[in-house]
Each structure stands twice: as C-alpha cells, then as structure tokens.
Tab-separated table of C-alpha atoms in Angstrom:
chain	number	residue	atom	x	y	z
A	4	MET	CA	73.374	25.119	105.084
A	5	LYS	CA	72.456	29.285	104.986
A	6	ALA	CA	75.250	29.701	106.794
A	7	THR	CA	77.524	28.299	104.296
A	8	ARG	CA	76.808	29.303	101.084
A	9	THR	CA	77.074	32.649	102.386
A	10	VAL	CA	80.665	32.364	102.958
A	11	PHE	CA	80.966	30.698	99.580
A	12	VAL	CA	79.581	33.758	97.770
A	13	VAL	CA	82.003	36.369	100.225
A	14	LEU	CA	84.634	34.292	99.244
A	15	THR	CA	83.727	34.026	95.601
A	16	LEU	CA	83.435	37.870	95.273
A	17	VAL	CA	86.793	38.275	97.222
A	18	ALA	CA	88.408	35.968	94.623
A	19	SER	CA	87.008	37.160	91.845
A	20	SER	CA	88.395	40.561	93.025
A	21	SER	CA	91.003	39.653	93.615
A	22	ARG	CA	91.773	38.905	89.815
A	23	VAL	CA	90.554	42.230	88.442
A	24	ALA	CA	92.776	44.057	90.698
A	25	SER	CA	95.858	41.887	89.767
A	26	ALA	CA	94.801	42.258	86.232
A	27	GLN	CA	95.371	45.931	86.725
A	28	GLN	CA	98.447	47.925	85.682
A	29	LEU	CA	99.292	51.436	84.076
A	30	GLU	CA	100.316	51.255	80.373
A	31	PRO	CA	103.137	53.556	79.092
A	32	ARG	CA	101.407	56.294	76.983
A	33	PRO	CA	103.584	59.088	75.093
A	34	VAL	CA	103.591	62.479	76.909
A	35	PRO	CA	102.756	65.685	75.090
A	36	THR	CA	105.454	67.871	75.032
A	37	ARG	CA	108.607	68.947	73.445
A	38	PRO	CA	111.564	70.467	74.914
A	39	VAL	CA	112.325	73.356	76.085
A	40	GLU	CA	115.542	75.733	77.064
A	41	SER	CA	115.848	77.755	79.458
A	42	PHE	CA	118.713	80.719	79.351
A	43	THR	CA	118.947	84.220	81.652
A	44	PHE	CA	119.746	87.724	79.709
A	45	GLN	CA	120.778	90.898	81.181
A	46	SER	CA	118.931	94.115	79.756
A	47	PRO	CA	121.226	96.811	78.748
A	48	SER	CA	118.437	99.468	78.209
A	49	MET	CA	115.700	97.706	81.726
A	50	GLY	CA	118.977	96.916	84.444
A	51	VAL	CA	117.684	93.790	85.144
A	52	ARG	CA	118.171	90.249	84.177
A	53	TYR	CA	114.851	88.977	82.415
A	54	GLY	CA	114.203	85.365	82.765
A	55	VAL	CA	113.792	83.889	79.318
A	56	ASN	CA	111.996	80.166	78.321
A	57	VAL	CA	111.921	78.497	74.650
A	58	GLY	CA	109.102	76.473	73.575
A	59	LEU	CA	110.471	74.199	70.017
A	60	PRO	CA	108.343	73.576	67.464
A	61	SER	CA	107.606	69.633	66.441
A	62	GLY	CA	109.822	69.296	63.656
A	63	TYR	CA	112.263	71.337	64.431
A	64	LYS	CA	116.272	69.762	64.349
A	65	PRO	CA	118.916	72.357	64.739
A	66	GLY	CA	120.852	73.170	62.064
A	67	GLY	CA	118.080	72.616	59.943
A	68	THR	CA	117.129	74.897	56.974
A	69	THR	CA	113.162	75.330	58.170
A	70	LYS	CA	112.343	78.600	59.573
A	71	TYR	CA	109.061	78.909	61.682
A	72	GLY	CA	106.899	81.922	63.099
A	73	ALA	CA	107.816	82.692	67.338
A	74	LEU	CA	105.093	83.592	69.362
A	75	ILE	CA	106.303	85.993	72.171
A	76	THR	CA	104.804	85.332	76.226
A	77	THR	CA	104.886	87.913	78.457
A	78	ASP	CA	104.756	86.895	82.266
A	79	GLY	CA	107.991	84.875	81.811
A	80	ASP	CA	108.733	82.150	83.915
A	81	ALA	CA	104.459	82.666	86.057
A	82	PHE	CA	102.557	82.113	82.307
A	83	PHE	CA	104.909	80.791	79.992
A	84	SER	CA	103.928	75.977	80.664
A	85	ASP	CA	100.105	77.128	79.879
A	86	VAL	CA	100.535	79.161	77.054
A	87	HIS	CA	104.074	76.462	75.268
A	88	GLU	CA	101.261	73.302	76.512
A	89	GLY	CA	98.228	74.817	75.036
A	90	ALA	CA	100.355	74.576	71.606
A	91	VAL	CA	101.541	70.994	72.021
A	92	HIS	CA	98.359	70.369	71.936
A	93	LEU	CA	97.097	71.635	69.767
A	94	ASP	CA	100.165	70.756	67.569
A	95	GLY	CA	98.647	69.285	63.770
A	96	ILE	CA	96.049	71.963	64.216
A	97	ILE	CA	98.092	75.262	64.196
A	98	GLU	CA	101.330	75.513	62.476
A	99	PRO	CA	104.683	74.850	63.840
A	100	LEU	CA	106.049	77.757	65.936
A	101	PHE	CA	108.513	79.266	68.797
A	102	ILE	CA	107.039	79.680	72.113
A	103	VAL	CA	108.882	82.625	73.454
A	104	SER	CA	108.537	83.363	77.035
A	105	ILE	CA	110.217	87.243	78.836
A	106	GLY	CA	109.681	88.233	82.217
A	107	VAL	CA	111.386	87.632	85.606
A	108	PRO	CA	113.082	84.935	86.314
A	109	ARG	CA	110.844	83.026	89.428
A	110	SER	CA	113.780	82.852	91.526
A	111	ASP	CA	113.392	86.240	92.288
A	112	GLY	CA	110.482	85.845	93.832
A	113	GLU	CA	106.594	86.971	94.044
A	114	GLN	CA	107.088	90.194	95.184
A	115	GLU	CA	109.801	91.080	92.466
A	116	HIS	CA	107.153	90.023	89.449
A	117	THR	CA	104.457	92.427	91.045
A	118	ARG	CA	106.838	95.308	90.828
A	119	ARG	CA	108.988	94.926	87.876
A	120	ARG	CA	105.139	93.767	85.823
A	121	VAL	CA	102.963	96.641	86.917
A	122	TYR	CA	106.016	98.274	85.832
A	123	GLU	CA	106.869	97.475	82.443
A	124	PHE	CA	103.495	97.430	81.593
A	125	SER	CA	101.789	100.263	82.213
A	126	PRO	CA	101.435	103.151	79.558
A	127	PRO	CA	103.423	105.883	80.002
A	128	ASP	CA	102.075	109.849	80.473
A	129	TRP	CA	99.131	108.133	82.654
A	130	ASP	CA	98.597	110.309	85.766
A	131	MET	CA	97.886	108.317	88.586
A	132	LYS	CA	94.515	110.320	89.102
A	133	ASP	CA	92.398	108.093	88.505
A	134	PRO	CA	90.868	105.406	90.905
A	135	PHE	CA	92.783	102.180	89.791
A	136	GLY	CA	96.199	104.811	88.714
A	137	GLN	CA	95.437	105.821	92.604
A	138	ALA	CA	94.860	101.995	94.064
A	139	VAL	CA	98.521	100.868	92.009
A	140	THR	CA	100.262	104.196	93.987
A	141	GLY	CA	99.561	102.997	96.939
A	142	LEU	CA	100.081	99.562	95.825
A	143	CYS	CA	103.918	101.175	95.098
A	144	LYS	CA	104.364	102.232	97.590
A	145	GLU	CA	103.788	99.319	99.743
A	146	LEU	CA	106.100	96.726	97.951
A	147	LYS	CA	108.340	100.035	98.021
A	148	PHE	CA	108.742	100.251	94.345
A	149	ALA	CA	113.122	101.852	93.257
A	150	GLU	CA	111.911	105.753	93.076
A	151	GLY	CA	110.802	106.798	88.584
A	152	LYS	CA	109.437	102.694	88.947
A	153	CYS	CA	106.075	101.963	89.730
A	154	THR	CA	104.561	103.055	86.645
A	155	GLY	CA	105.337	104.049	82.724
A	156	GLY	CA	108.066	101.261	81.455
A	157	ALA	CA	106.091	99.834	78.794
A	158	SER	CA	107.385	101.741	76.083
A	159	ARG	CA	110.960	100.876	77.258
A	160	PHE	CA	109.674	96.508	78.296
A	161	LEU	CA	108.714	96.979	74.604
A	162	ASN	CA	112.277	98.158	72.848
A	163	ALA	CA	113.852	95.309	75.448
A	164	ILE	CA	111.829	93.015	73.570
A	165	VAL	CA	112.260	94.285	69.935
A	166	SER	CA	116.040	95.278	69.836
A	167	GLU	CA	117.320	93.312	72.737
A	168	LEU	CA	114.745	89.917	72.604
A	169	ILE	CA	114.139	89.636	70.032
A	170	PRO	CA	117.966	89.630	67.426
A	171	MET	CA	119.474	87.059	69.906
A	172	ILE	CA	116.533	84.265	69.861
A	173	ALA	CA	116.539	84.685	65.836
A	174	ALA	CA	120.578	84.515	66.348
A	175	LYS	CA	120.238	81.325	68.051
A	176	TYR	CA	117.176	79.595	66.598
A	177	PRO	CA	115.830	79.483	63.114
A	178	ILE	CA	113.257	82.096	63.201
A	179	ASP	CA	110.574	84.154	60.907
A	180	ARG	CA	110.919	87.145	61.420
A	181	GLU	CA	108.424	88.156	59.139
A	182	ASN	CA	105.990	85.540	61.328
A	183	LEU	CA	106.122	86.881	64.942
A	184	GLY	CA	103.317	87.427	67.476
A	185	LEU	CA	102.910	88.685	70.815
A	186	PHE	CA	100.446	87.172	73.839
A	187	GLY	CA	99.957	88.346	77.344
A	188	ILE	CA	96.996	88.084	79.907
A	189	SER	CA	95.816	90.620	82.009
A	190	ALA	CA	98.424	93.669	82.540
A	191	GLY	CA	100.346	91.574	79.998
A	192	GLY	CA	97.588	91.907	77.980
A	193	PHE	CA	96.892	95.726	78.504
A	194	PHE	CA	100.514	95.455	77.335
A	195	THR	CA	100.322	92.954	74.744
A	196	THR	CA	97.018	95.875	73.487
A	197	TRP	CA	98.813	98.868	74.241
A	198	ALA	CA	101.453	97.504	71.954
A	199	MET	CA	99.424	97.159	68.750
A	200	PHE	CA	99.137	100.625	68.854
A	201	GLN	CA	102.181	101.404	68.950
A	202	PRO	CA	104.594	102.575	65.537
A	203	ASN	CA	107.060	99.780	63.666
A	204	VAL	CA	106.679	97.163	65.984
A	205	PRO	CA	107.454	93.538	64.417
A	206	PHE	CA	104.179	91.756	65.245
A	207	LYS	CA	102.035	90.462	62.620
A	208	LYS	CA	99.731	88.963	65.223
A	209	TYR	CA	98.084	89.259	68.640
A	210	LEU	CA	97.127	87.039	71.222
A	211	ILE	CA	95.095	89.286	74.274
A	212	SER	CA	93.912	87.445	77.338
A	213	SER	CA	91.261	88.929	80.227
A	214	PRO	CA	93.603	91.878	79.404
A	215	ALA	CA	93.573	94.464	82.432
A	216	MET	CA	92.037	97.614	80.524
A	217	ALA	CA	92.327	100.262	83.191
A	218	TYR	CA	95.425	100.361	83.133
A	219	GLY	CA	96.044	103.711	81.925
A	220	ASP	CA	92.774	105.203	82.432
A	221	GLY	CA	91.247	104.507	79.226
A	222	GLU	CA	94.207	104.934	76.717
A	223	ALA	CA	93.645	101.543	75.156
A	224	PHE	CA	91.412	102.386	73.732
A	225	ARG	CA	92.382	105.723	73.135
A	226	LEU	CA	94.975	104.103	71.242
A	227	GLU	CA	91.961	102.749	69.172
A	228	GLU	CA	90.091	105.373	68.771
A	229	LYS	CA	93.278	107.379	67.192
A	230	PHE	CA	94.471	103.805	65.032
A	231	ALA	CA	90.716	103.870	63.294
A	232	LYS	CA	90.702	107.768	62.138
A	233	GLU	CA	93.912	107.120	60.525
A	234	HIS	CA	93.341	103.169	59.242
C-alpha cells in the first residue's frame, strides 16, 4: 500500500510539472534599439580610410526639419555599440541625438586599430622620454609602425573630425552644429581631454571615460593649468 501511495505521488508531481512546462512560452517584447547607418570615407588629410556609424535619434524622419545634436564617438566600431545602446536606454531622459562614431574599420584588424589609435590619440611634441613614452616607443617598434606614425597625430585627427567628418555628416543629416559633443574612452579619453583645450573646436559637451592621462607626459594637466590662468 505504501509503495502504491509513493508511485501515485511521483506520478502526480510529474503530471503537474508537465502542465507547468507546457504553459511556459516565450512572449515577444519590443527591443530597445534604433536604426544605424554605416559608411566609410577616405580622409584626404590623413591618407587612410575611416569607418563611420550613425545611430539615428528617436523621432528622426528623413526629410524632416527638426535638427538634433550629435555626439562624435572615437574608436569607431570598437565602442560605437556601447555608446549607442546607452543613448537608446536613456531615451526620454536625455534629448534625442545622433551618435556618430569614427575610427578604424573592424575589418582592418586589431593591429591596425592599435597602430592608428596610438598615433591619432597622442599629442604632438611628446618627446617620449618618460617611462610611458618609452613603453609606447617599444610598442611602435614591435608592431612596425610606419616611419613618423608612432605618436603625435592628435592635431591631424582632430582636424579630420572637424573639417571632414562633421561637414559630411551635417550635409546628410539634420544636425545642429551648435550642439555637438565629443566622447572618448581610455586613449580616446585622453584625446577628448586634449581636444577640449584646443582653440576653435566646435564641441560644447565632452564625455570622458577612464582617460589614459599618461599620454603626453602630463600634457593634459599642463593644458588645463594654462586654460585656468587665461579664463
């Protein structure tokens, strides 16, 4: 009798579990994302090709008259998704804006990405005698950087953003050029910090994440000190 009761209880539990399992199902839900358009362009001033991603703002309609701000994001394909998804999740909290990334196309490979970002994000006139500068010099030799393309390209890269990328993007999309921001992380964070103190830059907002302040042997701090004295 006891064995019969045990079997009955087990069968009851199995039947109950089967009913729960059969009732479970995946239900569709809206995905918090927005359209992205991607391009490349050959920079005449830098002599290299850049990948560009454009995350469209909520409410954007092609041909519309509403203008939106834009956040220019360095490191291109490497960090675009994170920045774009962050803007999507903050929809309704921050104003709608274009997320525009520029950087080495992912298809060019990791080594090319490293070469380009070290050169493009580092300031001119860095004598490379400090410990970090010596480490970067070693990296340039290891990865066989082109002659004269180890460091010091920040001014040229900033010019490519301001004089080439922004005019092309503004010609294609309704961008408010009085409402531009610049974002960078790590070495890109140093570049964004450095760019903040350059003359005649069009950016009104700067987002800086974990900047690699060792670039330039204290250059960012010297620029900030000079700016503070003059303003």
